[in-house]
Structure formats: structure tokens, C-alpha cells
Coordinates of C-alpha atoms (C1' of nucleotides) in Angstrom, one line a residue:
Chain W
X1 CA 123.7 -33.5 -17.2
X2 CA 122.0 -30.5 -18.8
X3 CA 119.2 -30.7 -17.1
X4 CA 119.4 -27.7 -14.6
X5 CA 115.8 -28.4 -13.0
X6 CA 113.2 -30.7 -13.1
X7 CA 110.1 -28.4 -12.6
X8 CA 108.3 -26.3 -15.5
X9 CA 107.3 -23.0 -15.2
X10 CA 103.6 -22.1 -16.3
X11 CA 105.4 -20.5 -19.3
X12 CA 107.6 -23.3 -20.2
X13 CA 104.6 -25.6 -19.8
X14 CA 102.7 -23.4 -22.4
X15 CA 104.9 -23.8 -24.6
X16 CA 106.1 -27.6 -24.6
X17 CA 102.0 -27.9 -24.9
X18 CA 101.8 -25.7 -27.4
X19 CA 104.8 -27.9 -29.5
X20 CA 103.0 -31.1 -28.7
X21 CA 100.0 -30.0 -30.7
X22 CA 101.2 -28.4 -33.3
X23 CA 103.4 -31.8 -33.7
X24 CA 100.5 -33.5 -33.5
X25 CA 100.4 -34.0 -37.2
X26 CA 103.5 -33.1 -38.9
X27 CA 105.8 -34.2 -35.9
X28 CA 107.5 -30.8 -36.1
X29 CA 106.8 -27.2 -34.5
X30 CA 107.6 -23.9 -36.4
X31 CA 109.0 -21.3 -34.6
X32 CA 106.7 -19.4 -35.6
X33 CA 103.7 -21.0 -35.4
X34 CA 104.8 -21.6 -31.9
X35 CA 104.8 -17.6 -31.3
X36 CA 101.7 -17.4 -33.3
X37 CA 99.7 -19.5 -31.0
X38 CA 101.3 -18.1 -27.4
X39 CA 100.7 -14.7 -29.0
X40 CA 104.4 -13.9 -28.0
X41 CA 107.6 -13.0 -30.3
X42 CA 109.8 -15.0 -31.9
X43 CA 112.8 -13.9 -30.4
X44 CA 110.6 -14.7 -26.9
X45 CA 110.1 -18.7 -28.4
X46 CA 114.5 -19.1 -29.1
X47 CA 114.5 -18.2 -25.3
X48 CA 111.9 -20.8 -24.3
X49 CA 113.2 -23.8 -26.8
X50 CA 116.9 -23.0 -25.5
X51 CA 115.3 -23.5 -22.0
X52 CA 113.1 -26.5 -23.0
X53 CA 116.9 -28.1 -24.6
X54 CA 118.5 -27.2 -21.3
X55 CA 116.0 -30.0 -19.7
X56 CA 116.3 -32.2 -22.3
X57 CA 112.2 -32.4 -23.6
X58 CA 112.8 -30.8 -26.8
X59 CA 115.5 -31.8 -29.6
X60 CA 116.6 -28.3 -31.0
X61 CA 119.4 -26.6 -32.8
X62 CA 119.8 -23.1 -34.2
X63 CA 118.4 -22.5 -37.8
X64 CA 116.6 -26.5 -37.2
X65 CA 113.3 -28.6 -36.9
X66 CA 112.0 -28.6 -33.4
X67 CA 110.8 -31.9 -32.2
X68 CA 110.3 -33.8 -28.4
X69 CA 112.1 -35.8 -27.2
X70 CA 110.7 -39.2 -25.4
X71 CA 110.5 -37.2 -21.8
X72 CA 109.2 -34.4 -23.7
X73 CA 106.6 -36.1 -25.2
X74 CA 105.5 -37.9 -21.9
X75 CA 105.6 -34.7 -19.9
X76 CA 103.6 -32.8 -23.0
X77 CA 101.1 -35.2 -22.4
X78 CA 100.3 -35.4 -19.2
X79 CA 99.6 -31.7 -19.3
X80 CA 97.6 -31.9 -22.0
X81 CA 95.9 -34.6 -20.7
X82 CA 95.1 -32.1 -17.5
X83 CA 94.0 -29.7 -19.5
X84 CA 91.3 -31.8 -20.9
X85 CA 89.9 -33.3 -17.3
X86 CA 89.8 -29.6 -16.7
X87 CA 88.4 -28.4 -19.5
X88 CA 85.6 -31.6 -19.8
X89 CA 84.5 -30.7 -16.3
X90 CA 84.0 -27.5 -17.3
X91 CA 81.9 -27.6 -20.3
X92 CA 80.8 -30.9 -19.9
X93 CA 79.1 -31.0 -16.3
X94 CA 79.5 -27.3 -15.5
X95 CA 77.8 -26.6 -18.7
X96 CA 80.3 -23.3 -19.2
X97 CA 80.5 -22.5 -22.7
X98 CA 83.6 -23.9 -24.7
X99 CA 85.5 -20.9 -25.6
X100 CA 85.9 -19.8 -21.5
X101 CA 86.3 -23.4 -20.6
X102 CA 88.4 -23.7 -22.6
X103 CA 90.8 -20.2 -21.5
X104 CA 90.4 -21.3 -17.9
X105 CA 91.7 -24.7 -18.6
X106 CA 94.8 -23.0 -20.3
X107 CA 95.4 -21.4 -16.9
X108 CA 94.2 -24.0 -14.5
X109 CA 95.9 -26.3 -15.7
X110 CA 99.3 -25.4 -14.7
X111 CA 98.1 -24.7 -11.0
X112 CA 96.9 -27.8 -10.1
X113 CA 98.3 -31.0 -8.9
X114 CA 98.1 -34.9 -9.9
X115 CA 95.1 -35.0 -6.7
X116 CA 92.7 -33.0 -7.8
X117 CA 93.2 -34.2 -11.3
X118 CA 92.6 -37.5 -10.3
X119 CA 89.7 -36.8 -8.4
X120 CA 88.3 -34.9 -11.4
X121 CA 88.4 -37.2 -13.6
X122 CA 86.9 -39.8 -11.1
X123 CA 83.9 -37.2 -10.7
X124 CA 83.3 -36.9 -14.5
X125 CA 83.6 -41.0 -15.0
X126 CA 81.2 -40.8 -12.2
X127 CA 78.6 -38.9 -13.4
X128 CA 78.9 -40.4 -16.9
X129 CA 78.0 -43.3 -14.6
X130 CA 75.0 -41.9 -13.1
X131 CA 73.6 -40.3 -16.3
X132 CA 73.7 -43.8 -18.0
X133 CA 72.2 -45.7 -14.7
X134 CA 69.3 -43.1 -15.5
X135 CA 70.0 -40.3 -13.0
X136 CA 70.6 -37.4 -15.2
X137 CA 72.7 -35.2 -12.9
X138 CA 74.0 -32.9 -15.8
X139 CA 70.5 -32.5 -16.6
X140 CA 69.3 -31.7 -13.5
X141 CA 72.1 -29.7 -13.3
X142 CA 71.4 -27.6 -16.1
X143 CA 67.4 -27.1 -14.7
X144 CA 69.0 -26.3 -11.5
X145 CA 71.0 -23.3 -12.8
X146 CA 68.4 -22.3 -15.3
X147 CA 65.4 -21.3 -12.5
X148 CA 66.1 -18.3 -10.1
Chain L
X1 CA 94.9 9.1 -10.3
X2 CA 97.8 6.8 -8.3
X3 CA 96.4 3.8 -10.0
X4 CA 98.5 2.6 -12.4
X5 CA 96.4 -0.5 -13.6
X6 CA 93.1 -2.4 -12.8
X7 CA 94.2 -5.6 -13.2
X8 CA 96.3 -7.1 -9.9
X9 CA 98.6 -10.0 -10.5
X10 CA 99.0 -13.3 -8.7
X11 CA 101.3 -12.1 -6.1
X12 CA 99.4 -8.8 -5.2
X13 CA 96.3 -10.8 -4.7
X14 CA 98.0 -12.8 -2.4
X15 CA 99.3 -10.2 -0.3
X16 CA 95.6 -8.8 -0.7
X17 CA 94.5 -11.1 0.6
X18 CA 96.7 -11.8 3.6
X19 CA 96.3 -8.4 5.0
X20 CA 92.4 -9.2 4.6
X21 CA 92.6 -12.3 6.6
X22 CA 95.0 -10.5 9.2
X23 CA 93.1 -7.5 9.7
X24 CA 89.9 -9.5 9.8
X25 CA 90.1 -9.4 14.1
X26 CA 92.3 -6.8 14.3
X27 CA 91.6 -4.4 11.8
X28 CA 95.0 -3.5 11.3
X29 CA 97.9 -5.6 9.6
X30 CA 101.5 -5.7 10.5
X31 CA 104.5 -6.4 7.7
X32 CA 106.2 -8.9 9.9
X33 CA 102.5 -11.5 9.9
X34 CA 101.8 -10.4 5.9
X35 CA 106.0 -11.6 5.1
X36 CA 105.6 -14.6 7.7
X37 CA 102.2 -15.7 6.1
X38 CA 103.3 -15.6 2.7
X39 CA 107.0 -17.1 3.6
X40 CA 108.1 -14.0 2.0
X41 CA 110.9 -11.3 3.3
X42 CA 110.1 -8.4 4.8
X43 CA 111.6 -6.2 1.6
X44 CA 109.2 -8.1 -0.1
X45 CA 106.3 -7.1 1.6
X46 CA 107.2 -3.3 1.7
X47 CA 107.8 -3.9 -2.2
X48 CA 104.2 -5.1 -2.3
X49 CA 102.6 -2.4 0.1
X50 CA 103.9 0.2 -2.3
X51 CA 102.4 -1.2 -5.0
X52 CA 99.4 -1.8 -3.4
X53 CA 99.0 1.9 -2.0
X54 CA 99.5 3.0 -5.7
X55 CA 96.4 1.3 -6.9
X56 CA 94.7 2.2 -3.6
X57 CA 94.0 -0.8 -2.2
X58 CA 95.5 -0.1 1.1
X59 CA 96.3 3.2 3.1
X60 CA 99.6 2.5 4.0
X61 CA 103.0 4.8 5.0
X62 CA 106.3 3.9 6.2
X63 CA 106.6 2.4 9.1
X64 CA 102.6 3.4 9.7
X65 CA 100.1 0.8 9.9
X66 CA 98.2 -1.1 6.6
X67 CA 94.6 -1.3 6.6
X68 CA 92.5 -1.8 3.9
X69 CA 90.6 0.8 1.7
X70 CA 86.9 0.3 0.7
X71 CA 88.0 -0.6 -2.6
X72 CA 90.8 -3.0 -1.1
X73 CA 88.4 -4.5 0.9
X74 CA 85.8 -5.2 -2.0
X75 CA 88.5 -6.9 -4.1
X76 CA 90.2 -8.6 -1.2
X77 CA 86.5 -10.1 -0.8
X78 CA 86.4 -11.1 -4.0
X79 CA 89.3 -13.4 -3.9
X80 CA 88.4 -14.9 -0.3
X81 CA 85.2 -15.9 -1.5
X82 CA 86.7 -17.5 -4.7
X83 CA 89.2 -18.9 -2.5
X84 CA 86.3 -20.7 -0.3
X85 CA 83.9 -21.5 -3.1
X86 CA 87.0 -23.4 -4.9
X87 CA 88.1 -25.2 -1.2
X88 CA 84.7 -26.2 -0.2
X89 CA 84.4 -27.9 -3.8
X90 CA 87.8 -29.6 -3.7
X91 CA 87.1 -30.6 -0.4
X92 CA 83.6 -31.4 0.2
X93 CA 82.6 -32.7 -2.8
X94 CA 85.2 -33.8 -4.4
X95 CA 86.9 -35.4 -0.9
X96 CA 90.1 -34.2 -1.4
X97 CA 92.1 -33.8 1.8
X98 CA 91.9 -30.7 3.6
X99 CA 95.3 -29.4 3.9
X100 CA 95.8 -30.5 -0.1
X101 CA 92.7 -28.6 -1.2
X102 CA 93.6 -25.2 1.0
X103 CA 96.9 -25.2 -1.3
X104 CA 94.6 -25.8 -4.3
X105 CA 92.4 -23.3 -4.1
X106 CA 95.2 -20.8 -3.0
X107 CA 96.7 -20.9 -6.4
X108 CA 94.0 -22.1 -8.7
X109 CA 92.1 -18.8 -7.0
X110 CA 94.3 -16.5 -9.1
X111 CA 93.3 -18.2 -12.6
X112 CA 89.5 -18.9 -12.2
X113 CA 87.2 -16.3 -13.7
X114 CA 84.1 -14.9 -12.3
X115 CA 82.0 -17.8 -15.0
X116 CA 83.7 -20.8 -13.6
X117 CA 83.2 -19.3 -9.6
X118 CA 79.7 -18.9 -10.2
X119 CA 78.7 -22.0 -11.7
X120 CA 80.8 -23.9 -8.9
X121 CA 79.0 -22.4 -6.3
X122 CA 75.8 -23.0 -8.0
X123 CA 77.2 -26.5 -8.4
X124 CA 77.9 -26.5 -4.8
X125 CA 74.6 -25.5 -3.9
X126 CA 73.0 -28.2 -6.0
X127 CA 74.5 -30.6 -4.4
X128 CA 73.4 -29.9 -1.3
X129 CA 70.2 -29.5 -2.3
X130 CA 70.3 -33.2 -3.6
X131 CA 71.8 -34.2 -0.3
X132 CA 68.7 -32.8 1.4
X133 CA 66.1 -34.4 -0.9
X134 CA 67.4 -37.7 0.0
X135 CA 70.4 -38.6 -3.3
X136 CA 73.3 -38.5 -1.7
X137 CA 75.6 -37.6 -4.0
X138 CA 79.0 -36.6 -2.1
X139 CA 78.2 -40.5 -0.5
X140 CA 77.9 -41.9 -3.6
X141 CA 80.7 -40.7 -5.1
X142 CA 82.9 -41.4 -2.3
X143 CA 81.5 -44.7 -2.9
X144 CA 82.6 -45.0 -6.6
X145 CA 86.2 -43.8 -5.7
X146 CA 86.6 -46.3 -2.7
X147 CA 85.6 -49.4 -4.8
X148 CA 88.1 -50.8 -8.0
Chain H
dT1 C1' 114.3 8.0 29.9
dT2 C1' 117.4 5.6 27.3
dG3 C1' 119.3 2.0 24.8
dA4 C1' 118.7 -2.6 23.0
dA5 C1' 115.5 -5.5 20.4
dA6 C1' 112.0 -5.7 17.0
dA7 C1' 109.9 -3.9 13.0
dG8 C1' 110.3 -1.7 8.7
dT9 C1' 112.8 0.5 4.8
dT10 C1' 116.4 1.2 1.3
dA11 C1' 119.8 -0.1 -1.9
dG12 C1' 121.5 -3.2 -4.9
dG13 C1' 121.4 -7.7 -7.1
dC14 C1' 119.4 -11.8 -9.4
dT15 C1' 116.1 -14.5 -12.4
dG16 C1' 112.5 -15.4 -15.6
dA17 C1' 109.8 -13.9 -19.1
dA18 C1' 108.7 -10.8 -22.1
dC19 C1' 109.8 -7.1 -25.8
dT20 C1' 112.2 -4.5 -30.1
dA21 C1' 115.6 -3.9 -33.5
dA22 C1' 119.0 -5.5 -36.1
dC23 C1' 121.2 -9.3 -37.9
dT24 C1' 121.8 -14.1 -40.2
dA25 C1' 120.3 -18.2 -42.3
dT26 C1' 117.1 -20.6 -45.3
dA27 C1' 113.7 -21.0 -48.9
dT28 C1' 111.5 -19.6 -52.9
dT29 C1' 110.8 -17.9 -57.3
dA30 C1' 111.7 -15.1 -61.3
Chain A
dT1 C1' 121.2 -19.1 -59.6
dA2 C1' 120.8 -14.8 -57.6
dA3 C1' 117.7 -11.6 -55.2
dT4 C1' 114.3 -11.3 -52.2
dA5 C1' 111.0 -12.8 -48.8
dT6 C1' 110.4 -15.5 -44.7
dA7 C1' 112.1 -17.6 -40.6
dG8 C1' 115.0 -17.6 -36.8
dT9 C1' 118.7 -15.7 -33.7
dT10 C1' 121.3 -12.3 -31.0
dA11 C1' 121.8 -8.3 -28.3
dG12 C1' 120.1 -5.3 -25.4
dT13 C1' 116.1 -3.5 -22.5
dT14 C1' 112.3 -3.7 -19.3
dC15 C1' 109.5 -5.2 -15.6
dA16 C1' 107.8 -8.0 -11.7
dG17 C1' 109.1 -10.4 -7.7
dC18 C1' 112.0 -12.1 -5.1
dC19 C1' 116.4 -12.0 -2.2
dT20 C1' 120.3 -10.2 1.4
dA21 C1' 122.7 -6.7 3.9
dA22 C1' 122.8 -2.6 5.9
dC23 C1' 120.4 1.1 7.6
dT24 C1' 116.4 3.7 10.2
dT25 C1' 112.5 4.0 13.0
dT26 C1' 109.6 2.5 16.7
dT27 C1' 108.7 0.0 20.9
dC28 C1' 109.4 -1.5 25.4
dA29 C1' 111.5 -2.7 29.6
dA30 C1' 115.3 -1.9 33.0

DNA sequence: TTGAAAAGTTAGGCTGAACTAACTATATTA
DNA sequence: TAATATAGTTAGTTCAGCCTAACTTTTCAA
């Protein structure tokens, strides 16, 4: 029963994301490539992986590998799977450049809930829809925004 | 030179913006509505006002009333209309329940930047304008949610 | 016009999330 | 393999935001 609470902070959500993708490949996180990529000290990261332990998503001792555990893993990727609906939206049929779609994913992301997400990604599926059937929404889109 | 820092955080920006809704009949705001609004304790809200006065957003003294300065009122605008632009997208064109989309847009408000509020109205606007020339969009995609 | 109720403030405490500085453990390489 | 560089931890601090409890000020009605 270690597991004090069941819902993440923004902070702690950053940085079980952060984990997941830097174990994305080598199936571990570095300490301090997990500061590195929050921007944030090391010392900052122990307090954040003790709190992570406390709820049972990441496997870590003192001095040792850091890896995610199965509920880890699930709840890493479900908000990394946000942050792309977000971030495709964006950039994709909003047609705002990468790098800021890409920052206001990062924040968005932790703000909203499994609705709109939903509903997102419906509304992107459905315009990939439409731009096949021939209706070229993010085109028009685009023209729209460009004149005035 | 009160102001300590341009930059307001989540939480100011939601007491911001209460006293601007608030005072929008009655041009004043009382702690007692700004602490009930927010669900927040009257301490709280004192804590806030100080804050507040010191980056002169508000004219405020103990136990005096709180109205808005210019520059309060300009910023408090700001985030009302983000707050709308982001509600009437979650609601109106993506569908999304009313009450559901309210909460949505009162947090997601703090994250957006000034990019992603822009195009979204612009979005908005196209819309409608496609709903005018006879492509029902908002219909259709109701449509493609209902179905499968 | 005064005293009780309502509104507001102050004091003090808690938590989460960050920091620095100093320490300890691990890894590397000469 | 020992010394040094790198990685990680611990201790202690700070700050924002919230809280409660106790106090002060204002308002209003008998």
C-alpha cells in the first residue's frame, strides 16, 4: 500500500513522460538525462522518482537504474498519447508551426481531460476523412488564414 | 515600481479573472463572491489581492473595495476572451458538453499562448463561414462521431 | 446608537516543487 | 587498482498557494 494517491501532478506527469521517452530505446532513464530534459536539478529529479516509487509507476532505488513499472508504463502512455492528439491538431490542422505546437502540447496536455481528447482525435480522424473524400479542409484552411 | 514581475501565474489569473466577471455589473468586487467563486478561503483571496495590488492590477486596501485598474482590466480581458475562444471551440464545434467544456477552457486558458488562441478563433470563424456557404461542417462531424 | 452578524485580515502552519551546497557512490582511465 | 571524474543523494532553504483559528473592521437592524 504505498501508493499515497492516485492522481499526478502536472510536475509528476512531466516527468514519468519524460522517463518513458528516454526509455524508449534503452529501457532505462538517467537521472540526469531526466534533469537535462525538464531543465531542472538533479537533486529536484531524486525528489520526483521517490514520489513516482511512492505510487508504484517507477521501479527505483538509491545509486540504481530507473525503469517503469507495468502501471507506469500504461499511465506514461496515455499521456504521451495526449500529448500527440494535442500536438497533431495543432500543427497538423491548425497549421501552427512544430516547435510552439509542440511547447503548448507539453502544457495542455496535462489540463485536459479523456473528453476533449477523445473528441480531438475524432475531429482529426475526421478531417483526414474529408481531405481524402476530396474536401480539402486543411487546405482551405490554410487559404482561409492566409487572406486578410 | 510595485510590480514585482510581468508574468501572472495560474492562480492570479484566475482570481483576475473572477474579480473581472464580478465587477462586470457592478463595477466593484467583494472578497466573500471572489473566495466563493473560486471555492477558495477568504485568507486566500486577501493573499491574492495583495499580490495582485503589487503588480497593479487592482486598486485595492484593507477592508476597502477591489476594482480593477486599466492595466488589470486589459489583462483580465485577455484571459476572458481566451477563455471564450477555447469554450466556444470545445463546445460548438467540437460538441463537447457545455458544463464539461466551461471546466476545459478554465484551465486549459492558463497554458494556451497567444499563437494557438489566434488560429482557433480564426479556425472558429472558418467554420462558420463554411456553415454559411452551405458545408456543414459542425453537422457533419457530429455525424461521423454518432455513427461506429 | 449600539451591539451582533457579516466581511475581511493576520498569524501561523502545511504541502509541493523547485533550488544550492555538500556529501556519497559508481565508473573510468592512467 | 587507485585517483579522479561523473552521477546521484541528502540536508536545508525558498516560494507560492492553500488552509484554519483568532482577531479586527464594517454594516445593519432593533
Amino acid at each position: 500500500m504505498a501508493n499515497t494517491k492516485n492522481k499526478l501532478s502536472a510536475s509528476l506527469e512531466d516527468y514519468l513522460e519524460a522517463i518513458f521517452n528516454l526509455a524508449s530505446d534503452s529501457d532505462i532513464a538517467r537521472s540526469k538525462d531526466i534533469a537535462e530534459t525538464l531543465s531542472v536539478s538533479k537533486a529536484s529529479v531524486t525528489g520526483a522518482l521517490r514520489a513516482l516509487k511512492d505510487k508504484e509507476l517507477v521501479n527505483y532505488k538509491p545509486y540504481g537504474f530507473v525503469t517503469l513499472t507495468k502501471a507506469g508504463k500504461t499511465t506514461a502512455a496515455k499521456i504521451v498519447r495526449k500529448h500527440n492528439v494535442l500536438k497533431s491538431f495543432l500543427a497538423d490542422i491548425l497549421g501552427i508551426e512544430t516547435r510552439i505546437a509542440q511547447q503548448a502540447a507539453c502544457k495542455a496536455e496535462h489540463t485536459l481531460g479523456p473528453e476533449v481528447i477523445t473528441k480531438l482525435l475524432r475531429f482529426i480522424d475526421f478531417v483526414t476523412k474529408e481531405n481524402r473524400n476530396g474536401y480539402n479542409l486543411t487546405g482551405k484552411f490554410k487559404k482561409f488564414c492566409e487572406k486578410k
